[in-house]
Each structure stands twice: as structure tokens, then as C-alpha cells.
Short mmCIF file of C-alpha atoms (C1' of nucleotides) in Angstrom, two decimals:
data_model
loop_
_atom_site.label_atom_id
_atom_site.label_comp_id
_atom_site.label_asym_id
_atom_site.label_seq_id
_atom_site.Cartn_x
_atom_site.Cartn_y
_atom_site.Cartn_z
CA MET R 1 0.00 0.00 0.00
CA VAL R 2 1.08 3.55 -0.78
CA VAL R 3 0.81 6.59 1.48
CA ASP R 4 -1.99 8.88 0.29
CA PHE R 5 -1.26 12.54 -0.49
CA SER R 6 -4.49 13.39 -2.29
CA LYS R 7 -5.87 15.32 0.70
CA LEU R 8 -2.79 17.49 1.23
CA GLU R 9 -3.55 21.09 0.27
CA LEU R 10 -0.42 23.22 0.23
CA ASN R 11 -0.37 26.44 2.21
CA LYS R 12 1.75 29.30 0.90
CA LEU R 13 3.09 30.54 4.23
CA ILE R 14 4.68 27.35 5.54
CA PRO R 15 7.65 25.75 3.73
CA ILE R 16 6.38 23.02 1.41
CA TYR R 17 8.89 20.42 2.58
CA LEU R 18 7.65 20.87 6.16
CA GLN R 19 4.04 20.46 5.07
CA ILE R 20 4.94 17.20 3.34
CA ILE R 21 6.60 15.91 6.50
CA ARG R 22 3.66 16.99 8.67
CA HIS R 23 1.25 15.29 6.32
CA VAL R 24 3.10 11.98 6.61
CA LYS R 25 3.12 12.29 10.39
CA MET R 26 -0.62 12.97 10.45
CA GLU R 27 -1.31 10.02 8.17
CA ILE R 28 0.70 7.80 10.50
CA LEU R 29 -1.16 9.12 13.57
CA ALA R 30 -4.52 8.68 11.89
CA GLY R 31 -3.60 5.06 11.14
CA ASN R 32 -3.78 5.60 7.40
CA ALA R 33 -0.05 5.22 6.78
CA GLN R 34 0.91 1.93 8.40
CA ASP R 35 4.28 0.35 9.05
CA GLY R 36 5.84 -0.88 5.84
CA PHE R 37 3.68 1.21 3.53
CA GLU R 38 5.41 2.56 0.45
CA MET R 39 6.00 6.26 -0.09
CA PRO R 40 5.30 7.61 -3.56
CA SER R 41 8.55 8.18 -5.43
CA ARG R 42 10.05 11.69 -5.29
CA ARG R 43 9.25 12.32 -8.92
CA VAL R 44 5.68 11.05 -8.69
CA LEU R 45 4.88 13.12 -5.61
CA SER R 46 6.47 16.24 -7.08
CA THR R 47 4.19 15.87 -10.09
CA LEU R 48 1.13 15.22 -7.92
CA LEU R 49 1.76 18.32 -5.79
CA SER R 50 2.99 20.45 -8.74
CA VAL R 51 6.20 21.04 -6.88
CA ASN R 52 9.90 20.72 -7.67
CA PRO R 53 11.44 17.24 -7.17
CA ASN R 54 14.19 18.81 -5.06
CA THR R 55 11.59 20.12 -2.63
CA VAL R 56 10.19 16.62 -2.18
CA GLN R 57 13.68 15.24 -1.85
CA LYS R 58 14.39 17.73 0.94
CA ALA R 59 11.32 16.50 2.83
CA TYR R 60 12.21 12.83 2.30
CA LYS R 61 15.80 13.38 3.34
CA GLN R 62 14.71 14.95 6.60
CA MET R 63 12.18 12.17 7.23
CA GLU R 64 14.99 9.69 6.60
CA GLU R 65 17.11 11.46 9.23
CA GLU R 66 14.19 11.42 11.68
CA GLY R 67 13.79 7.65 11.19
CA LEU R 68 10.32 8.16 9.75
CA ILE R 69 11.10 6.42 6.48
CA ILE R 70 13.82 4.15 5.11
CA SER R 71 15.19 4.60 1.60
CA TYR R 72 17.11 2.15 -0.57
CA PRO R 73 18.89 3.60 -3.62
CA GLY R 74 17.00 2.39 -6.66
CA SER R 75 14.02 1.10 -4.70
CA LYS R 76 11.05 2.76 -3.04
CA SER R 77 11.05 4.37 0.39
CA ILE R 78 9.19 2.66 3.23
CA VAL R 79 7.29 4.07 6.22
CA VAL R 80 8.55 3.24 9.70
CA ALA R 81 5.46 3.43 11.91
CA ASN R 82 6.65 1.64 15.03
CA GLU R 83 5.42 2.40 18.54
CA GLU R 84 8.39 4.64 19.30
CA ASN R 85 7.77 6.82 16.27
CA ILE R 86 4.04 7.03 16.90
CA ILE R 87 4.55 8.21 20.46
CA ARG R 88 7.10 10.78 19.40
CA ILE R 89 4.90 12.05 16.56
CA ARG R 90 1.87 12.35 18.83
CA GLN R 91 3.80 14.46 21.34
CA GLU R 92 5.23 16.60 18.57
CA LEU R 93 1.93 17.25 16.81
CA ILE R 94 0.05 17.97 20.03
CA SER R 95 2.75 20.44 20.92
CA ASP R 96 2.79 22.02 17.45
CA GLU R 97 -0.90 22.06 16.57
CA VAL R 98 -2.90 21.84 19.79
CA LEU R 99 -0.81 24.04 22.02
CA SER R 100 -0.38 26.70 19.35
CA PHE R 101 -4.14 26.79 18.83
CA ILE R 102 -4.78 27.06 22.55
CA LYS R 103 -2.26 29.86 22.75
CA SER R 104 -3.98 31.70 19.92
CA ALA R 105 -7.45 31.13 21.34
CA ARG R 106 -6.40 32.47 24.72
CA ALA R 107 -4.68 35.45 23.11
CA MET R 108 -7.94 36.21 21.29
CA GLY R 109 -9.66 36.33 24.66
CA PHE R 110 -11.54 33.02 24.39
CA THR R 111 -12.49 31.04 27.46
CA LEU R 112 -12.29 27.25 27.29
CA ASP R 113 -16.05 27.04 26.80
CA GLN R 114 -15.96 29.63 24.04
CA ALA R 115 -13.18 27.70 22.31
CA LYS R 116 -15.25 24.51 22.45
CA ASN R 117 -18.26 26.36 21.08
CA VAL R 118 -16.18 27.57 18.17
CA LEU R 119 -15.13 23.99 17.47
CA ASP R 120 -18.81 22.94 17.54
CA LYS R 121 -19.67 25.70 15.14
CA TYR R 122 -16.95 25.11 12.57
CA TRP R 123 -16.08 21.41 12.92
CA ASP R 124 -18.06 20.32 9.88
CA TYR R 125 -17.28 23.51 8.02
CA LYS R 126 -16.25 23.22 4.38
CA GLY R 127 -16.21 26.41 2.29
CA LYS R 128 -14.38 29.70 2.70
CA GLU R 129 -16.81 32.22 4.20
CA VAL R 130 -16.93 32.75 7.97
CA ASP R 131 -19.45 34.47 10.19
CA MET E 1 -2.29 53.80 26.60
CA VAL E 2 0.22 51.77 24.63
CA VAL E 3 -0.33 48.40 22.94
CA ASP E 4 1.36 45.64 24.91
CA PHE E 5 3.86 43.33 23.19
CA SER E 6 5.35 41.72 26.29
CA LYS E 7 3.49 38.45 25.73
CA LEU E 8 4.50 38.04 22.08
CA GLU E 9 6.92 35.14 21.73
CA LEU E 10 8.43 34.96 18.27
CA ASN E 11 8.25 31.71 16.35
CA LYS E 12 11.06 30.92 13.93
CA LEU E 13 8.91 29.40 11.18
CA ILE E 14 6.52 32.28 10.51
CA PRO E 15 7.79 35.64 9.18
CA ILE E 16 8.33 38.03 12.07
CA TYR E 17 6.45 40.92 10.48
CA LEU E 18 3.36 38.68 10.14
CA GLN E 19 3.59 37.63 13.78
CA ILE E 20 3.67 41.28 14.80
CA ILE E 21 0.55 42.01 12.77
CA ARG E 22 -1.24 38.95 14.13
CA HIS E 23 -0.36 39.97 17.67
CA VAL E 24 -1.92 43.40 17.19
CA LYS E 25 -5.04 41.82 15.74
CA MET E 26 -5.34 39.46 18.69
CA GLU E 27 -4.86 42.29 21.17
CA ILE E 28 -7.63 44.20 19.44
CA LEU E 29 -9.95 41.18 19.48
CA ALA E 30 -9.22 40.48 23.12
CA GLY E 31 -10.12 44.09 23.91
CA ASN E 32 -6.64 44.88 25.21
CA ALA E 33 -5.74 47.24 22.36
CA GLN E 34 -8.55 49.75 22.18
CA ASP E 35 -9.33 52.42 19.64
CA GLY E 36 -6.91 55.32 19.87
CA PHE E 37 -4.24 53.38 21.77
CA GLU E 38 -0.66 54.23 20.83
CA MET E 39 1.65 51.76 19.14
CA PRO E 40 5.19 51.54 20.47
CA SER E 41 7.57 53.32 18.11
CA ARG E 42 9.30 51.19 15.47
CA ARG E 43 12.64 51.60 17.19
CA VAL E 44 11.31 50.79 20.65
CA LEU E 45 9.51 47.65 19.49
CA SER E 46 12.51 46.45 17.47
CA THR E 47 14.60 46.69 20.63
CA LEU E 48 11.94 44.97 22.74
CA LEU E 49 11.66 42.04 20.31
CA SER E 50 15.39 41.97 19.49
CA VAL E 51 14.56 42.41 15.85
CA ASN E 52 15.64 44.75 13.06
CA PRO E 53 13.80 48.11 12.86
CA ASN E 54 13.10 47.47 9.17
CA THR E 55 11.23 44.30 10.06
CA VAL E 56 8.98 46.24 12.43
CA GLN E 57 8.54 48.94 9.81
CA LYS E 58 7.40 46.31 7.31
CA ALA E 59 4.73 45.13 9.76
CA TYR E 60 3.60 48.69 10.54
CA LYS E 61 3.47 49.63 6.88
CA GLN E 62 1.22 46.68 6.10
CA MET E 63 -1.03 47.45 9.09
CA GLU E 64 -1.23 51.03 7.82
CA GLU E 65 -2.37 49.72 4.42
CA GLU E 66 -4.94 47.47 6.11
CA GLY E 67 -6.34 50.45 8.00
CA LEU E 68 -5.37 48.87 11.31
CA ILE E 69 -3.23 51.79 12.43
CA ILE E 70 -2.71 55.42 11.39
CA SER E 71 0.75 56.97 11.27
CA TYR E 72 1.77 60.62 11.28
CA PRO E 73 5.37 61.37 10.29
CA GLY E 74 7.15 62.48 13.42
CA SER E 75 4.40 61.40 15.78
CA LYS E 76 3.29 58.05 17.15
CA SER E 77 1.06 55.56 15.35
CA ILE E 78 -2.47 55.02 16.59
CA VAL E 79 -4.69 51.91 16.68
CA VAL E 80 -7.92 51.96 14.67
CA ALA E 81 -10.21 49.52 16.50
CA ASN E 82 -13.59 50.44 15.04
CA GLU E 83 -16.45 47.99 14.60
CA GLU E 84 -15.62 47.39 10.95
CA ASN E 85 -12.05 46.41 11.72
CA ILE E 86 -13.05 44.20 14.63
CA ILE E 87 -15.52 42.25 12.51
CA ARG E 88 -13.00 41.82 9.73
CA ILE E 89 -10.26 40.72 12.14
CA ARG E 90 -12.54 38.22 13.85
CA GLN E 91 -13.44 36.59 10.54
CA GLU E 92 -9.81 36.55 9.48
CA LEU E 93 -8.46 35.03 12.68
CA ILE E 94 -11.20 32.43 12.93
CA SER E 95 -10.40 31.43 9.40
CA ASP E 96 -6.65 31.38 9.99
CA GLU E 97 -6.43 29.89 13.46
CA VAL E 98 -9.62 27.96 14.12
CA LEU E 99 -10.14 26.39 10.73
CA SER E 100 -6.50 25.40 10.38
CA PHE E 101 -6.64 23.72 13.79
CA ILE E 102 -9.82 21.86 12.91
CA LYS E 103 -8.25 20.74 9.67
CA SER E 104 -5.20 19.43 11.52
CA ALA E 105 -7.26 17.72 14.20
CA ARG E 106 -9.37 15.95 11.61
CA ALA E 107 -6.25 14.94 9.65
CA MET E 108 -4.86 13.43 12.86
CA GLY E 109 -7.99 11.30 13.09
CA PHE E 110 -9.64 13.16 15.97
CA THR E 111 -13.40 13.20 16.39
CA LEU E 112 -15.03 16.42 17.61
CA ASP E 113 -15.31 14.96 21.11
CA GLN E 114 -11.68 13.91 21.11
CA ALA E 115 -10.66 17.39 20.00
CA LYS E 116 -12.63 18.92 22.87
CA ASN E 117 -11.06 16.49 25.31
CA VAL E 118 -7.63 17.54 24.12
CA LEU E 119 -8.59 21.16 24.74
CA ASP E 120 -9.73 20.24 28.26
CA LYS E 121 -6.49 18.45 28.90
CA TYR E 122 -4.10 21.14 27.67
CA TRP E 123 -6.03 24.41 28.11
CA ASP E 124 -4.23 25.40 31.30
CA TYR E 125 -0.98 23.89 30.17
CA LYS E 126 2.17 25.93 30.68
CA GLY E 127 5.52 24.16 30.21
CA LYS E 128 7.02 22.22 27.35
CA GLU E 129 6.55 18.50 28.07
CA VAL E 130 3.54 16.66 26.62
CA ASP E 131 2.05 13.26 27.36
"C1'" DA I 1 19.40 -7.57 -21.73
"C1'" DA I 2 16.88 -3.29 -22.13
"C1'" DG I 3 14.07 0.27 -20.70
"C1'" DA I 4 11.77 2.47 -17.16
"C1'" DC I 5 11.63 3.31 -13.05
"C1'" DT I 6 14.08 4.21 -8.37
"C1'" DG I 7 17.28 7.24 -4.90
"C1'" DT I 8 20.88 10.63 -4.79
"C1'" DA I 9 23.70 14.58 -6.04
"C1'" DT I 10 25.30 19.06 -8.12
"C1'" DT I 11 25.08 23.77 -9.94
"C1'" DA I 12 22.58 27.90 -10.97
"C1'" DT I 13 18.82 31.36 -10.52
"C1'" DG I 14 15.02 33.95 -8.32
"C1'" DC I 15 12.44 35.46 -4.48
"C1'" DA I 16 11.09 36.71 0.32
"C1'" DT I 17 12.74 37.61 4.77
"C1'" DA I 18 15.80 39.65 7.94
"C1'" DT I 19 19.75 42.24 9.07
"C1'" DA I 20 22.94 46.39 9.02
"C1'" DA I 21 24.08 51.04 8.37
"C1'" DT I 22 22.58 55.38 7.24
"C1'" DA I 23 19.92 59.48 6.17
"C1'" DC I 24 16.32 63.18 6.40
"C1'" DA I 25 12.33 65.67 7.82
"C1'" DG I 26 8.52 66.28 11.18
"C1'" DT I 27 7.01 66.33 16.31
"C1'" DT I 28 7.55 66.51 21.09
"C1'" DA I 29 9.59 67.51 25.59
"C1'" DC I 30 12.66 70.18 28.32
"C1'" DG D 1 15.45 76.46 20.50
"C1'" DT D 2 17.68 72.38 21.15
"C1'" DA D 3 17.83 67.61 21.89
"C1'" DA D 4 15.61 63.48 21.60
"C1'" DC D 5 12.34 61.41 19.93
"C1'" DT D 6 9.06 60.22 15.84
"C1'" DG D 7 7.98 58.13 10.75
"C1'" DT D 8 10.02 57.16 6.39
"C1'" DA D 9 13.37 55.85 2.92
"C1'" DT D 10 17.55 53.80 0.62
"C1'" DT D 11 21.32 50.55 -0.29
"C1'" DA D 12 23.78 46.40 0.68
"C1'" DT D 13 24.37 41.65 2.41
"C1'" DA D 14 23.07 36.99 4.04
"C1'" DT D 15 20.03 33.16 4.43
"C1'" DG D 16 16.29 29.80 3.49
"C1'" DC D 17 13.07 28.08 0.23
"C1'" DA D 18 11.80 26.78 -4.30
"C1'" DT D 19 12.76 26.17 -8.99
"C1'" DA D 20 15.30 24.38 -13.21
"C1'" DA D 21 18.30 21.43 -15.56
"C1'" DT D 22 21.18 17.67 -15.39
"C1'" DA D 23 23.71 13.53 -14.13
"C1'" DC D 24 24.78 8.79 -12.35
"C1'" DA D 25 24.13 4.42 -10.32
"C1'" DG D 26 20.97 0.91 -8.41
"C1'" DT D 27 16.44 -1.88 -8.89
"C1'" DC D 28 12.50 -3.71 -11.17
"C1'" DT D 29 9.72 -5.30 -15.01
"C1'" DT D 30 9.17 -7.34 -19.25
#
DNA sequence: AAGACTGTATTATGCATATAATACAGTTAC
DNA sequence: GTAACTGTATTATATGCATAATACAGTCTT
């Protein structure tokens, strides 16, 4: 099975290679990218995302260094989704995504209840308009 | 009264001038930066944040163009926190902060209830460790 | 065996961000 | 009025990110 990138929408503010890495981590956490799954090749993913192959390579190289994937020259790269990695990724993403949101919500003057109400209101939200 | 920047901690991933702008918007939303409040001078804020004066100037110039502040050459810049701005800022920050968090939480496989539980767990969180 | 795919590497260019060092004119405080 | 502050502007340099264009060697498929 191959790790799915079809739901990754690139944001212009954050470096693309970091968004690729974060996407893989989220797919692992969500249980969609399991241990031993294949990564798409650098060239294939660069085409899919309309991005330069070197940008994808930068992401893959860093994931390699983090022990998130294993690459064999000539062959495809493989996901390493062992317990150790999953625990580390969960801590990292909670710290990056959850805590930064809480920080923002508090800075905006939200109480905990108000923050939960906002989640209720926008959880199933799809489009672009907000009110 | 002068807009407070003492609680702004700079993140290395996001451009500094954007973090400055976002901080002002959050202070306005939270009701801390009220209409007519003074901004710290470019030089003073650059010293406070340990950042180049030109970086602060870039943030102030963009806020000027957004109608968020008014500057008079030689004098201090003033916050424009009218109803129109507040509504626009609220929409913008909800879109930027709330929707991006929801998107991340869903990508991590969280249900709405799980997301709320995470908020409960970390809302009052201070330090750096996560479990 | 051959061709098409892999990973990996190098060199060059463009752009945005941030820094550094000045400069000048208007306002404010003493 | 003078000094110390304002906003505003310019030029130069460095860095990170992304792109473009190649190149080479290993693996896989047929």
C-alpha cells in the first residue's frame, strides 16, 4: 500500500517540505499510513503536488534522518510506523498544533467554553466564508 | 495607553512581520488594544523584540495599508479599532487559526469529542513537556 | 538484456525575509 | 530652541526556500 497525499492542500506561508513531513506524520497518527507502507517516489509526488522534485527530496531526506522512512537507492522508500515513532509524533503534533491553537485562542480572549463552542460551530465547516 | 507586546513570543517558522501584525489583531480582538491606543515606536519595538527596525517597519506599513493603524510622520502611530475592523479581524483570525486547527485535528484522526477532550487536557498547560 | 523506473547529487537562478548602516524631515519635551 | 524622539526611505548583504536542468548508479519489469 502507498501513502496517500491526495488530501494534502499546500499552504503558501509554511515551507512546502515541512508540510509534506507533517502530512506523513498525520497520516501515521490517523492510522492511514501503516508500518511498511510505500512512499510515492520523489518524482511522482512532485508531479502530484505540482512542486519541484528537489523540494520533495528535501522532505524525504529529513524524514529519513528522523527515522520516519527508510530509503534504498534504486528502490522505493518505506514508512517506519513503530510504537516509538508514533509516540514521538503524537507528542510533537500535540505540541505544534494543539498548544499553538490554545495559545492563539487564549490570546484572542476566548475562554475554554468559548473555544469549544467555536469547534462545535466550525467542525463540519467546508467552504471559505466565515461568520 | 500603549499596545502591549510583552506576551508576544516569536516563532522561527513564521515571518516576524506577520507575527507582529497577528499579535496586534489578537490584542484588538481580546479588547486589550482599544481604539486610539498608541503603538510603540518602530525603534522601541525592534529593541523589545530583538529584531531589526526594518522588520517592524514592514509590519507597521502593512497594518497602515490594512487600516489597522494610522501613522503621522514624526508622531506616534495610533490603533484603529472600530467595529468594521473588529468584525474583519474576527473573521480573518477564525479562518486562519480555528479552521486550520480543525483541519489538523481531523487529519490526525480526531473526532469532535476527542478534540474537545484535548482542549480540556491542555487548556491550562504551561511548560514544554507533553504526554 | 533493455528500458523504465528508483534514490541521490550538483550547480545555478530567483524570491522573500531579515539584518545592518545610514539618512532626512517632522514632532515633542525640556 | 535644542535635543531626543518620531515616521520614512535607501542601499547592501546573508540566508532559506523553491525552482530548473542535469547527471549517475541501483532496482524492477518485461
